[in-house]
Amino acid sequence: MPNTHSIRHLTVGRIRGIVIVMEDTAIVYYSLDGNTDYIARRIAEKTGAKLIRLETKRAYPRKGFKKFFIGGRDALFGARPELKASLPDLGPFGNIVIGTPVWASRPAPAINAFLRRAKLDGKRIALFACSGGGQAETCLDKMQALLAGNEILCRASFVSPALKKGTAVDDAIDDIVSALAE
């Protein structure tokens, strides 16, 4: 599938300051604490990609012991909860960015549901995971294993990016955008 990218504004150096319009790109993500949402929105600002935020019908606890116990248990056992909205038609998109928080070294259950139910084949995919310092690589490995038949363009991990903004976060976002633009 050909890429339909155009450069809206050009500056010297890294991608910073450049907005690449990628009409064939969707960002599918789940966020509980806002870190994954922060990264997804930053990528969308640089690409014009369509944002698709997944939400579960039964909300996960946002704090305390239950947050870690219920969320971790569901992630550990590969739960695929019912989503609030039906899965979007991803047929028109050649590039898909998939983002998740890391729960018990695994993708969040909403992402498990998406990866197992969505019709993804022959897509160009970028993966990212946000953690508080946990096993992002293990999480990304599990996501990639469910995406056979697709081209994995890049994988990125972030540690509390909404709190630890800076050059390292910006550079990793730029790397994702660059991989999508190739």
Tab-separated table of C-alpha atoms in Angstrom:
chain	number	residue	atom	x	y	z
A	1	MET	CA	0.000	0.000	0.000
A	2	PRO	CA	1.596	3.349	-1.023
A	3	ASN	CA	2.214	5.980	1.619
A	4	THR	CA	0.255	9.213	1.327
A	5	HIS	CA	2.483	11.603	3.233
A	6	SER	CA	3.091	15.273	2.617
A	7	ILE	CA	5.313	17.646	4.539
A	8	ARG	CA	3.438	20.641	5.882
A	9	HIS	CA	6.368	22.505	7.493
A	10	LEU	CA	10.071	21.835	7.210
A	11	THR	CA	12.892	22.705	9.597
A	12	VAL	CA	16.495	21.646	9.840
A	13	GLY	CA	17.538	18.782	12.142
A	14	ARG	CA	15.395	16.034	13.598
A	15	ILE	CA	11.661	15.701	13.059
A	16	ARG	CA	10.974	18.314	15.774
A	17	GLY	CA	9.032	21.144	14.211
A	18	ILE	CA	7.988	19.101	11.194
A	19	VAL	CA	4.394	18.087	10.731
A	20	ILE	CA	4.048	15.188	8.321
A	21	VAL	CA	0.490	14.634	7.180
A	22	MET	CA	-0.164	10.896	7.221
A	23	GLU	CA	-3.737	10.358	6.159
A	24	ASP	CA	-3.141	6.610	6.019
A	25	THR	CA	-2.115	6.358	9.701
A	26	ALA	CA	-4.207	5.477	12.750
A	27	ILE	CA	-3.098	5.443	16.376
A	28	VAL	CA	-4.915	2.807	18.420
A	29	TYR	CA	-4.270	2.947	22.145
A	30	TYR	CA	-5.529	2.395	25.673
A	31	SER	CA	-4.619	4.671	28.572
A	32	LEU	CA	-5.561	4.542	32.243
A	33	ASP	CA	-3.259	7.082	33.895
A	34	GLY	CA	-2.659	9.390	30.918
A	35	ASN	CA	0.873	8.389	29.900
A	36	THR	CA	-0.143	6.412	26.821
A	37	ASP	CA	-2.653	9.127	25.912
A	38	TYR	CA	0.129	11.734	26.146
A	39	ILE	CA	2.381	9.836	23.713
A	40	ALA	CA	-0.477	9.017	21.316
A	41	ARG	CA	-1.498	12.676	21.156
A	42	ARG	CA	2.081	13.839	20.614
A	43	ILE	CA	2.469	11.416	17.684
A	44	ALA	CA	-0.883	12.585	16.276
A	45	GLU	CA	0.229	16.241	16.522
A	46	LYS	CA	3.273	15.438	14.392
A	47	THR	CA	1.482	13.259	11.845
A	48	GLY	CA	-2.173	14.242	11.659
A	49	ALA	CA	-2.967	10.563	12.283
A	50	LYS	CA	-6.427	9.507	13.400
A	51	LEU	CA	-6.610	8.815	17.159
A	52	ILE	CA	-8.619	5.776	18.255
A	53	ARG	CA	-8.789	5.443	22.041
A	54	LEU	CA	-10.002	2.072	23.276
A	55	GLU	CA	-12.150	1.928	26.401
A	56	THR	CA	-13.469	-1.109	28.224
A	57	LYS	CA	-17.149	-1.417	29.106
A	58	ARG	CA	-16.174	-2.188	32.692
A	59	ALA	CA	-13.737	0.465	33.828
A	60	TYR	CA	-10.586	-0.598	35.647
A	61	PRO	CA	-9.906	0.855	39.100
A	62	ARG	CA	-7.748	3.972	38.859
A	63	LYS	CA	-5.946	3.753	42.210
A	64	GLY	CA	-5.052	1.625	45.185
A	65	PHE	CA	-4.593	-2.107	45.567
A	66	LYS	CA	-7.511	-2.969	43.248
A	67	LYS	CA	-5.881	-1.077	40.351
A	68	PHE	CA	-2.800	-3.299	40.471
A	69	PHE	CA	-4.522	-6.521	41.490
A	70	ILE	CA	-7.405	-6.484	39.003
A	71	GLY	CA	-5.488	-4.905	36.121
A	72	GLY	CA	-2.395	-7.056	36.688
A	73	ARG	CA	-4.433	-10.241	36.990
A	74	ASP	CA	-6.359	-9.529	33.797
A	75	ALA	CA	-3.171	-8.678	31.894
A	76	LEU	CA	-1.319	-11.721	33.247
A	77	PHE	CA	-4.088	-14.085	32.145
A	78	GLY	CA	-4.606	-12.404	28.762
A	79	ALA	CA	-8.132	-11.165	29.465
A	80	ARG	CA	-9.960	-9.677	26.495
A	81	PRO	CA	-12.648	-7.457	27.989
A	82	GLU	CA	-15.585	-6.132	26.061
A	83	LEU	CA	-14.859	-2.723	24.556
A	84	LYS	CA	-17.271	0.221	24.738
A	85	ALA	CA	-17.211	0.763	20.977
A	86	SER	CA	-16.935	-1.724	18.150
A	87	LEU	CA	-13.536	-2.064	16.523
A	88	PRO	CA	-12.915	0.548	13.860
A	89	ASP	CA	-12.464	-0.343	10.203
A	90	LEU	CA	-8.703	-0.183	9.761
A	91	GLY	CA	-8.825	-1.156	6.077
A	92	PRO	CA	-8.051	2.370	4.803
A	93	PHE	CA	-4.979	2.692	7.018
A	94	GLY	CA	-1.628	1.351	5.866
A	95	ASN	CA	0.151	2.466	9.031
A	96	ILE	CA	-1.072	1.580	12.510
A	97	VAL	CA	0.531	2.802	15.730
A	98	ILE	CA	-0.477	0.726	18.762
A	99	GLY	CA	0.155	1.998	22.276
A	100	THR	CA	-0.418	0.445	25.681
A	101	PRO	CA	0.473	0.842	29.319
A	102	VAL	CA	2.528	-2.034	30.726
A	103	TRP	CA	0.570	-4.119	33.230
A	104	ALA	CA	2.357	-7.099	34.820
A	105	SER	CA	4.920	-6.972	31.972
A	106	ARG	CA	2.096	-7.344	29.439
A	107	PRO	CA	-0.180	-5.162	27.312
A	108	ALA	CA	-3.324	-3.817	28.972
A	109	PRO	CA	-6.369	-6.085	28.503
A	110	ALA	CA	-8.046	-3.615	26.111
A	111	ILE	CA	-5.050	-3.936	23.782
A	112	ASN	CA	-5.190	-7.742	24.109
A	113	ALA	CA	-8.815	-7.563	22.981
A	114	PHE	CA	-7.914	-5.310	20.056
A	115	LEU	CA	-4.933	-7.392	18.904
A	116	ARG	CA	-6.920	-10.632	18.967
A	117	ARG	CA	-10.084	-9.272	17.337
A	118	ALA	CA	-8.887	-6.691	14.802
A	119	LYS	CA	-8.277	-7.671	11.212
A	120	LEU	CA	-4.656	-6.646	10.846
A	121	ASP	CA	-2.672	-8.133	8.013
A	122	GLY	CA	-0.161	-6.518	5.709
A	123	LYS	CA	-0.002	-3.330	7.773
A	124	ARG	CA	3.022	-1.251	8.718
A	125	ILE	CA	2.981	-1.118	12.511
A	126	ALA	CA	4.755	0.917	15.163
A	127	LEU	CA	4.457	-0.210	18.781
A	128	PHE	CA	4.928	1.738	21.986
A	129	ALA	CA	4.504	0.933	25.657
A	130	CYS	CA	4.456	3.198	28.705
A	131	SER	CA	5.462	1.996	32.144
A	132	GLY	CA	6.456	3.202	35.547
A	133	GLY	CA	9.721	1.323	35.064
A	134	GLY	CA	8.424	-2.194	34.403
A	135	GLN	CA	9.091	-4.756	31.699
A	136	ALA	CA	8.240	-2.815	28.541
A	137	GLU	CA	10.339	-5.107	26.314
A	138	THR	CA	8.411	-8.186	27.446
A	139	CYS	CA	5.170	-6.320	26.762
A	140	LEU	CA	6.327	-5.258	23.287
A	141	ASP	CA	7.455	-8.840	22.534
A	142	LYS	CA	3.973	-10.138	23.398
A	143	MET	CA	2.320	-7.511	21.192
A	144	GLN	CA	4.642	-8.245	18.279
A	145	ALA	CA	3.984	-11.987	18.560
A	146	LEU	CA	0.278	-11.305	17.924
A	147	LEU	CA	1.022	-9.265	14.812
A	148	ALA	CA	2.443	-11.891	12.449
A	149	GLY	CA	1.780	-10.950	8.832
A	150	ASN	CA	2.556	-7.286	9.447
A	151	GLU	CA	5.722	-5.224	9.146
A	152	ILE	CA	6.889	-3.943	12.532
A	153	LEU	CA	8.507	-0.586	11.781
A	154	CYS	CA	9.699	0.216	15.283
A	155	ARG	CA	9.154	-0.377	18.975
A	156	ALA	CA	9.519	2.260	21.676
A	157	SER	CA	9.181	2.280	25.428
A	158	PHE	CA	8.568	5.237	27.701
A	159	VAL	CA	8.877	5.546	31.471
A	160	SER	CA	6.189	7.870	32.911
A	161	PRO	CA	6.405	10.212	29.890
A	162	ALA	CA	3.641	12.587	31.012
A	163	LEU	CA	5.732	13.314	34.117
A	164	LYS	CA	9.242	12.971	32.677
A	165	LYS	CA	8.932	15.113	29.578
A	166	GLY	CA	12.186	15.982	27.890
A	167	THR	CA	14.651	15.285	25.125
A	168	ALA	CA	14.614	11.490	25.524
A	169	VAL	CA	10.805	11.396	25.158
A	170	ASP	CA	10.900	13.824	22.226
A	171	ASP	CA	13.629	11.801	20.489
A	172	ALA	CA	11.696	8.529	20.880
A	173	ILE	CA	8.543	10.165	19.476
A	174	ASP	CA	10.580	11.526	16.552
A	175	ASP	CA	11.954	8.024	15.916
A	176	ILE	CA	8.389	6.664	15.672
A	177	VAL	CA	7.366	9.462	13.295
A	178	SER	CA	10.490	8.903	11.163
A	179	ALA	CA	9.794	5.166	10.909
A	180	LEU	CA	6.231	5.895	9.773
A	181	ALA	CA	7.423	8.419	7.187
A	182	GLU	CA	9.830	6.017	5.451
